[in-house]
Structures are given as structure tokens and as C-alpha cells.
Amino acid sequence: MVGLVPFVLGLGWAWWAAWRAYASNLPAQLGQQAHFAQAVGILAFFTLRSIPEVSGAMSSVDLMVMLPAIAYLAALADEG
């Protein structure tokens, strides 16, 4: 239960960063539409997957897939 709040806040922040990048049309301006779509797809997959199951030891493959996508979305949000 302790990890639920940071996990939900992290996912919420990642979705907010994705929305901010999308709303500013930054991926299209940078020619990053494909990378942006892949990062949002990864984020959507793990968001939906986290509803019925626990997705997360900090050393799992999930983290290795999700962190680069979140870092990319954060970089886009900071750019815009």
C-alpha cells in the first residue's frame, strides 16, 4: 500500500508529460511522431497492465522498458 501513491503519482506525471508534449505539437515539430507514439503506447500498456496485476519489482524487465519511455516523454515535456 505504501508504494501505491508514488506509483500512481509517477504514472499520472508521465501521462501529464505526454499530454503536454502532444498539446504543444512538439513531436511533429521535431519529427518524432513515431518515437512519441511508441512511448505513449508503452505507457498505455503498462498503465492498463498495472490495474489487474503487480508490475513491479524495481529490477524487472518492466522497469527497463518503461523508464526509457518515461525519460523520453520527460525530455519532450521539458523541451516544450
CSV table of C-alpha atoms in Angstrom, one decimal, residues 15-77:
chain,number,residue,atom,x,y,z
A,15,TRP,CA,0.7,11.0,-18.7
A,16,TRP,CA,0.8,14.7,-18.0
A,17,ALA,CA,4.2,14.9,-19.7
A,18,ALA,CA,2.8,13.0,-22.7
A,19,TRP,CA,-0.2,15.3,-22.9
A,20,ARG,CA,1.9,18.4,-22.6
A,21,ALA,CA,4.2,17.3,-25.4
A,22,TYR,CA,1.2,16.4,-27.6
A,23,ALA,CA,-0.7,19.6,-26.9
A,24,SER,CA,2.3,21.7,-27.9
A,25,ASN,CA,2.7,19.7,-31.1
A,26,LEU,CA,6.4,19.2,-30.3
A,27,PRO,CA,6.8,15.7,-31.6
A,28,ALA,CA,5.6,16.8,-35.0
A,29,GLN,CA,7.9,19.8,-35.0
A,30,LEU,CA,10.9,17.6,-34.1
A,31,GLY,CA,10.0,14.8,-36.5
A,32,GLN,CA,9.5,12.5,-33.5
A,33,GLN,CA,5.9,11.2,-34.2
A,34,ALA,CA,6.9,7.6,-34.4
A,35,HIS,CA,9.0,7.7,-31.2
A,36,PHE,CA,6.3,9.6,-29.4
A,37,ALA,CA,3.6,7.1,-30.5
A,38,GLN,CA,5.8,4.2,-29.3
A,39,ALA,CA,6.5,5.8,-25.9
A,40,VAL,CA,2.8,6.6,-25.4
A,41,GLY,CA,1.9,3.0,-26.4
A,42,ILE,CA,4.4,1.6,-23.9
A,43,LEU,CA,3.0,3.9,-21.2
A,44,ALA,CA,-0.6,2.9,-22.1
A,45,PHE,CA,0.3,-0.8,-22.0
A,46,PHE,CA,1.9,-0.6,-18.5
A,47,THR,CA,-0.9,1.6,-17.2
A,48,LEU,CA,-3.5,-0.9,-18.2
A,49,ARG,CA,-1.4,-3.8,-17.1
A,50,SER,CA,-0.9,-2.3,-13.6
A,51,ILE,CA,-4.7,-2.5,-12.9
A,52,PRO,CA,-5.1,-6.3,-12.6
A,53,GLU,CA,-1.5,-7.3,-11.6
A,54,VAL,CA,1.5,-6.0,-9.8
A,55,SER,CA,4.0,-5.0,-12.4
A,56,GLY,CA,6.8,-4.1,-10.4
A,57,ALA,CA,10.0,-5.2,-8.9
A,58,MET,CA,12.5,-2.4,-9.3
A,59,SER,CA,14.9,-4.8,-11.1
A,60,SER,CA,12.5,-6.3,-13.6
A,61,VAL,CA,12.3,-6.1,-17.3
A,62,ASP,CA,9.2,-3.8,-16.9
A,63,LEU,CA,11.4,-1.1,-15.5
A,64,MET,CA,14.0,-1.5,-18.2
A,65,VAL,CA,11.2,-1.0,-20.8
A,66,MET,CA,9.2,1.7,-19.1
A,67,LEU,CA,12.0,4.0,-17.8
A,68,PRO,CA,13.4,5.0,-21.3
A,69,ALA,CA,9.9,5.8,-22.5
A,70,ILE,CA,9.2,8.0,-19.4
A,71,ALA,CA,12.6,9.7,-19.8
A,72,TYR,CA,11.8,10.4,-23.4
A,73,LEU,CA,8.4,11.9,-22.5
A,74,ALA,CA,10.0,14.0,-19.8
A,75,ALA,CA,12.6,15.3,-22.2
A,76,LEU,CA,9.8,16.3,-24.7
A,77,ALA,CA,7.8,17.9,-21.9
